[in-house]
Amino acid sequence: MRNPFKFGKEVSGYQFYDRTADSESLIRKLVDGTANVVLFAPRRYGKTSLVMKVLERLSVAEGIRGLCFDMTRVPTLERFCEEYANAVYGLIGGGRELVHRLGEFLAHLNPTISFSEKGIPTITFGYGARMTATSIAEVLDLPEKLAQDCACGPLVVAFDEFQEVAELSKEMPLEKIFRSCIQRHQNVRYVFLGSKTHLMKRMFGDSTRPFYNSALPMPLGKPPAAESLDFLVTRFRDAGIGLGTAEAEKILAASENIPYYLQAVAALTFEEVTGANRDEVRFEDIEAAIDTLVGVNAELYDERLRNLSNSQRMLLEALAAEPTGEFDEEYRTRHSLPVSSTLHTALKGLHESGVVDSGDVYRLSDPLFARYILRSPTKLFA
Ligand SMILES: Nc1ncnc2c1ncn2[C@@H]1O[C@H](COP(=O)(O)OP(=O)(O)OP(=O)(O)O)[C@@H](O)[C@H]1O
Ligand SMILES: [Mg+2]
């Protein structure tokens, strides 16, 4: 029996559960096209999966074509320009009839286009193509120009891991160039997302930065608990395995209803049950699954702890035991935490590295890491 759960990559189809309200909200914004959207959520909440799903729905239900471009896929500015141009050309079905237009639209990049036997185009930039503000702008303007030219707009472009844009070049003011191109586009709607939430928030919320206030913020929370429970029960049931309400709630609690961890705990629980040739989930299966997950991550967790200051470790121990919105004197005394200023420096570091999330309260972003710390607090200061 195939494991119905999957984690570590974006999910689609049967492995995805609807997030109906969030999908519809994003679809509406993109269909209306009133503003570009920046999607905020802590790590592993399902941003990429949601955007991929929304792009699929837009294409099927609305005939709106879209692509999701992962900025971490490209190590250099040159590669970005070439791969992005290819992705955009592919999106509009890049036929031979548009080839001459590409030559015009990318004039400074001296493009050549070849076609595979199946007619799939590949654009390469010619010898002597230089990355200047003008040539980069040509690449960024390509979706707008092609959409106009073939009257196949509107298009949607999602930039995943968008905070990495500045890393593509130390010399070019890339944020500025992106912003000035994108804001002129009438036929392309943009979604920005990224896993380094604090960097994304700075990009879009700092008034000195080019992208300040340039997109509608859409915070993505956890899925509704009822949807997650239903997902767990139906996927186990479809595989011929019974999952009782209390057991489903245990998986939900252990994963704090964060999609990645929910899938991870469910996937390993599934292995426990099928490995024992049973057709019903028991509490001990879930416990064993959690132990395995904590175990396989132990080295990584150790390494992470080794790189922290003492105050950060103390703070992590406190947050693992008791997430909080405020570090008042009582909380600090209860957990033997240092004075406020030291604490805030420690918190800032943990938050920026993504170890701690600040949603409604401060908590460890990885619930399994929290378990690891609570199980072996002595390791913290070993
Ligand atoms: N709607 C969903 N239905 C089922 N599982 C999901 C859903 N969304 C996310 N997941 C689970 O969470 C994992 C992480 O999802 P995804 O990569 O989309 O999150 P992300 O927020 O983009 O993460 P990161 O912050 O690391 O970029 C997926 O591999 C999958 O296991
Ligand atoms: Mg992602």
XYZ file of C-alpha atoms and ligand atoms in Angstrom:
414
model
C 0.000 0.000 0.000
C 1.437 3.380 -0.999
C 1.911 5.918 1.716
C -0.694 8.647 1.087
C 1.337 11.244 2.968
C 4.210 13.266 1.657
C 6.502 15.908 3.114
C 9.553 17.870 2.074
C 8.318 19.076 -1.320
C 5.300 21.039 -2.347
C 2.275 18.817 -2.643
C -0.517 18.638 -5.164
C -3.450 16.473 -6.150
C -4.485 13.886 -3.612
C -1.690 14.866 -1.222
C -2.985 18.408 -0.963
C -5.943 19.403 1.106
C -7.971 22.240 0.046
C -7.309 25.279 2.190
C -10.473 26.417 0.483
C -10.739 29.855 2.054
C -7.092 30.729 1.369
C -7.135 29.425 -2.205
C -10.300 31.318 -2.994
C -9.033 34.496 -1.450
C -5.832 34.373 -3.514
C -7.696 33.387 -6.680
C -10.083 36.319 -6.283
C -7.215 38.769 -5.862
C -5.454 37.452 -8.951
C -8.572 37.348 -11.103
C -9.555 40.875 -10.079
C -5.995 41.988 -10.563
C -6.385 45.021 -8.371
C -2.984 44.579 -6.774
C -0.008 42.290 -6.642
C 0.090 40.041 -3.580
C 2.759 39.209 -1.033
C 2.083 36.013 0.856
C 3.367 35.839 4.417
C 3.506 32.723 6.541
C 5.976 31.046 8.851
C 8.097 28.234 7.483
C 6.417 25.117 6.203
C 2.875 26.362 6.409
C 2.321 25.474 2.758
C 2.950 28.735 0.866
C 4.527 27.138 -2.184
C 1.949 24.347 -2.333
C -0.885 26.842 -2.094
C 0.481 29.012 -4.876
C 1.023 26.007 -7.142
C -2.512 24.867 -6.478
C -3.919 28.319 -7.160
C -1.994 28.546 -10.442
C -3.428 25.217 -11.490
C -6.962 26.318 -10.632
C -6.554 29.645 -12.385
C -5.464 27.875 -15.503
C -8.265 25.298 -15.462
C -11.149 27.442 -14.262
C -10.273 30.895 -15.540
C -7.956 30.231 -18.431
C -5.355 32.423 -16.752
C -1.840 31.093 -17.247
C 0.743 31.361 -14.528
C 4.169 30.208 -13.472
C 5.993 29.945 -10.184
C 9.671 30.810 -10.397
C 11.889 29.740 -7.502
C 14.673 32.283 -7.087
C 16.910 29.745 -5.320
C 16.980 27.711 -8.514
C 19.359 30.152 -10.137
C 22.821 30.897 -8.744
C 23.649 33.898 -10.927
C 21.948 36.848 -12.555
C 22.765 35.488 -16.008
C 21.103 32.186 -15.187
C 18.087 33.996 -13.768
C 17.650 36.009 -16.940
C 17.962 33.024 -19.216
C 15.791 30.660 -17.184
C 13.153 33.265 -16.497
C 12.945 34.187 -20.175
C 12.543 30.498 -20.997
C 9.873 29.991 -18.342
C 7.907 32.973 -19.610
C 8.225 31.951 -23.238
C 7.142 28.425 -22.337
C 4.169 29.809 -20.436
C 2.654 31.415 -23.466
C 3.278 28.270 -25.471
C 6.337 29.829 -27.147
C 5.749 28.974 -30.788
C 7.914 29.709 -33.817
C 5.696 32.568 -34.884
C 6.847 34.684 -31.921
C 10.537 34.123 -32.450
C 11.124 37.355 -34.309
C 9.371 39.267 -31.530
C 11.786 37.802 -28.991
C 14.673 39.227 -30.945
C 13.071 42.639 -30.569
C 11.987 42.314 -26.961
C 15.391 41.042 -25.822
C 17.451 43.116 -28.208
C 20.304 43.758 -25.759
C 20.712 40.068 -25.028
C 21.185 38.861 -28.538
C 18.956 35.797 -28.078
C 18.924 32.654 -30.172
C 16.042 30.249 -30.034
C 16.257 26.591 -30.866
C 13.449 24.061 -30.955
C 13.580 20.439 -29.857
C 12.044 17.716 -32.027
C 8.868 18.110 -30.044
C 8.871 21.822 -30.814
C 9.917 22.911 -27.311
C 11.828 26.190 -27.503
C 15.040 27.048 -25.678
C 16.297 30.598 -25.552
C 19.994 31.210 -25.051
C 21.608 34.575 -24.845
C 24.249 35.242 -27.392
C 27.924 35.872 -26.997
C 28.520 39.357 -25.715
C 25.153 39.632 -23.985
C 25.759 41.844 -20.971
C 23.759 42.172 -17.818
C 22.946 45.824 -17.603
C 19.899 47.520 -16.099
C 18.489 47.710 -19.636
C 18.953 44.069 -20.489
C 17.581 42.909 -17.131
C 14.573 45.155 -17.653
C 14.050 43.558 -21.055
C 13.854 40.148 -19.431
C 11.524 41.349 -16.689
C 9.279 43.091 -19.206
C 9.056 39.978 -21.367
C 5.801 38.592 -19.871
C 4.101 41.968 -20.248
C 5.226 42.393 -23.838
C 4.384 38.838 -24.852
C 0.984 39.031 -23.141
C 0.237 42.205 -25.089
C 1.567 40.803 -28.291
C -0.345 37.550 -28.284
C -3.354 38.968 -26.436
C -3.147 35.980 -24.086
C -3.088 37.912 -20.818
C -3.529 38.341 -18.034
C -0.654 36.181 -16.858
C 0.368 35.416 -13.296
C 3.980 35.243 -12.174
C 4.796 34.011 -8.675
C 8.313 34.592 -7.392
C 9.104 32.030 -4.717
C 11.950 32.687 -2.281
C 11.828 36.229 -3.542
C 13.980 37.528 -0.666
C 16.938 35.987 -2.551
C 16.674 38.500 -5.384
C 19.350 40.754 -3.947
C 21.752 37.800 -3.731
C 21.859 37.491 -7.513
C 24.092 40.497 -7.837
C 26.081 42.687 -5.517
C 26.583 45.366 -8.160
C 23.127 45.847 -9.645
C 20.267 47.466 -7.699
C 18.045 44.499 -8.510
C 15.205 45.286 -6.134
C 14.875 48.683 -7.726
C 14.982 47.337 -11.268
C 12.409 44.648 -10.484
C 10.107 47.152 -8.830
C 10.272 49.714 -11.576
C 9.505 47.138 -14.273
C 6.796 45.283 -12.407
C 4.852 48.357 -11.427
C 4.300 49.269 -15.067
C 2.861 45.911 -16.062
C -0.835 45.924 -16.910
C -1.129 42.339 -18.118
C 0.806 40.468 -15.469
C -0.184 39.882 -11.867
C 2.517 39.039 -9.381
C 2.663 36.994 -6.214
C 5.709 37.204 -3.970
C 6.520 34.609 -1.361
C 9.490 33.310 0.533
C 10.493 31.197 3.474
C 12.574 33.893 5.179
C 9.613 35.799 6.494
C 11.556 38.493 8.341
C 13.443 39.396 5.141
C 10.218 39.432 3.121
C 8.574 41.642 5.730
C 11.479 44.056 5.572
C 11.409 44.163 1.790
C 7.741 45.029 1.662
C 7.372 46.925 4.929
C 10.430 49.153 5.129
C 9.721 52.556 3.650
C 13.277 52.909 2.372
C 13.059 49.780 0.221
C 11.843 49.736 -3.410
C 9.070 47.198 -2.787
C 7.624 49.147 0.141
C 3.828 48.917 0.090
C 3.896 47.641 -3.465
C 1.804 44.521 -2.907
C -1.211 43.535 -0.896
C -0.102 41.510 2.121
C -1.887 38.193 2.496
C -1.058 36.394 5.720
C -1.440 32.645 5.496
C -2.334 30.968 8.768
C -2.574 27.313 9.680
C -5.291 25.342 7.913
C -8.569 25.048 9.818
C -8.172 22.179 12.334
C -11.324 20.486 11.008
C -9.823 20.377 7.494
C -6.608 18.859 8.807
C -8.461 16.230 10.845
C -10.642 15.333 7.909
C -7.557 15.041 5.689
C -5.906 12.624 8.122
C -8.973 10.448 8.646
C -9.915 10.177 4.967
C -6.388 9.477 3.727
C -5.894 6.689 6.299
C -9.380 5.343 5.583
C -8.824 5.314 1.807
C -5.728 3.224 2.472
C -7.779 0.784 4.518
C -6.563 1.994 7.914
C -8.788 3.224 10.715
C -7.849 6.434 12.522
C -9.952 7.283 15.573
C -10.768 10.844 16.575
C -8.466 10.837 19.597
C -5.569 9.490 17.526
C -6.186 12.042 14.760
C -6.159 14.772 17.386
C -2.882 13.466 18.729
C -1.272 13.828 15.307
C -2.737 17.300 15.031
C -1.394 18.307 18.450
C 2.081 16.823 17.888
C 2.411 18.673 14.600
C 0.765 21.827 15.956
C -1.351 21.642 12.801
C 1.574 22.862 10.684
C 1.111 21.093 7.316
C 4.690 19.894 6.926
C 4.853 18.292 10.383
C 1.319 16.956 10.075
C 2.284 15.108 6.918
C 5.567 13.960 8.424
C 3.993 12.512 11.572
C 1.169 10.961 9.533
C 3.576 9.442 6.988
C 5.677 7.765 9.665
C 2.614 6.670 11.621
C 1.381 5.038 8.426
C 4.679 3.162 8.168
C 4.414 1.957 11.766
C 0.900 0.602 11.233
C 1.542 -1.070 7.901
C 4.894 -2.399 9.158
C 3.031 -4.158 11.956
C 0.383 -5.441 9.535
C -2.423 -3.751 11.392
C -5.383 -1.808 10.040
C -5.919 0.606 12.909
C -3.718 3.408 14.225
C -2.755 3.163 17.894
C -1.324 5.872 20.118
C 1.935 3.937 20.311
C 2.294 4.156 16.509
C 2.117 7.928 16.697
C 4.614 8.034 19.569
C 6.974 5.794 17.616
C 6.616 8.019 14.545
C 7.462 11.117 16.567
C 10.475 9.348 18.125
C 11.746 8.427 14.687
C 11.349 11.955 13.383
C 13.074 13.482 16.402
C 15.782 10.823 16.092
C 16.557 11.446 12.439
C 16.813 15.152 13.114
C 18.865 14.842 16.299
C 22.180 15.639 14.672
C 20.777 18.715 12.998
C 19.185 19.842 16.262
C 22.450 19.326 18.131
C 24.315 21.341 15.563
C 21.727 24.077 15.768
C 22.040 24.213 19.555
C 25.829 24.300 19.395
C 25.685 27.459 17.339
C 23.562 29.358 19.839
C 24.502 31.557 22.769
C 23.614 30.512 26.309
C 20.806 33.054 26.522
C 19.374 31.763 23.262
C 19.404 28.211 24.554
C 17.709 29.262 27.779
C 15.099 31.100 25.798
C 14.512 28.094 23.551
C 14.037 25.859 26.545
C 11.488 28.294 27.966
C 9.605 28.616 24.677
C 9.617 24.872 24.102
C 7.911 24.415 27.454
C 5.716 27.497 27.323
C 5.153 29.589 24.193
C 4.379 33.158 25.110
C 3.400 36.502 23.683
C 5.138 38.469 26.382
C 8.267 38.105 28.417
C 7.044 39.741 31.616
C 8.870 39.435 34.892
C 6.858 36.434 36.001
C 7.682 34.516 32.826
C 11.344 35.443 33.095
C 11.534 34.360 36.724
C 9.667 31.132 36.040
C 12.182 30.180 33.365
C 15.281 31.789 34.904
C 15.723 34.025 31.887
C 18.146 36.954 31.682
C 17.215 40.635 31.783
C 15.009 42.061 29.112
C 17.681 43.607 26.878
C 19.761 40.394 26.680
C 16.579 38.455 26.097
C 15.516 40.608 23.197
C 18.871 40.306 21.491
C 18.626 36.532 21.886
C 15.070 36.524 20.567
C 15.952 38.652 17.553
C 18.658 36.189 16.495
C 16.372 33.187 16.900
C 13.566 34.877 15.059
C 15.714 35.980 12.153
C 17.197 32.542 11.704
C 13.694 31.085 11.610
C 14.099 28.954 14.739
C 11.402 30.934 16.518
C 8.158 32.117 14.947
C 6.088 35.027 16.068
C 2.494 34.419 15.114
C 0.034 35.035 17.917
C 2.821 34.019 20.330
C 6.533 33.295 20.203
C 7.148 29.577 19.775
C 9.612 27.206 18.201
C 8.799 26.956 14.511
C 9.612 23.240 14.550
C 7.436 21.366 17.072
C 9.754 18.348 16.874
C 12.710 20.498 17.884
C 10.660 21.620 20.879
C 10.137 17.956 21.789
C 13.812 17.248 21.389
C 14.708 20.042 23.781
C 12.109 19.036 26.335
C 13.193 15.415 26.229
C 16.854 16.075 26.758
C 17.279 19.476 28.382
C 20.724 18.444 29.649
C 21.957 18.514 26.042
C 21.242 22.192 25.949
C 24.217 23.095 28.072
C 26.389 20.035 27.547
N -2.486 22.123 1.487
C -1.689 21.158 1.907
N -2.138 19.905 2.035
C -1.375 18.917 2.495
N -0.099 19.074 2.853
C 0.443 20.293 2.729
C -0.322 21.404 2.248
N 0.477 22.478 2.235
C 1.662 22.065 2.694
N 1.665 20.757 2.992
C 2.791 19.960 3.572
O 3.769 20.860 4.038
C 5.015 20.676 3.323
C 5.629 22.018 3.064
O 4.822 22.718 2.123
P 5.385 23.914 1.277
O 6.737 23.589 0.768
O 4.323 24.300 0.344
O 5.492 24.996 2.459
P 6.196 26.413 2.456
O 5.422 27.293 3.382
O 6.412 26.868 1.074
O 7.580 26.027 3.153
P 8.930 26.926 3.215
O 8.678 27.970 4.252
O 9.961 25.928 3.642
O 9.154 27.484 1.850
C 4.622 19.907 2.050
O 5.682 19.082 1.616
C 3.471 19.068 2.545
O 3.952 17.931 3.212
Mg 8.152 27.356 0.043
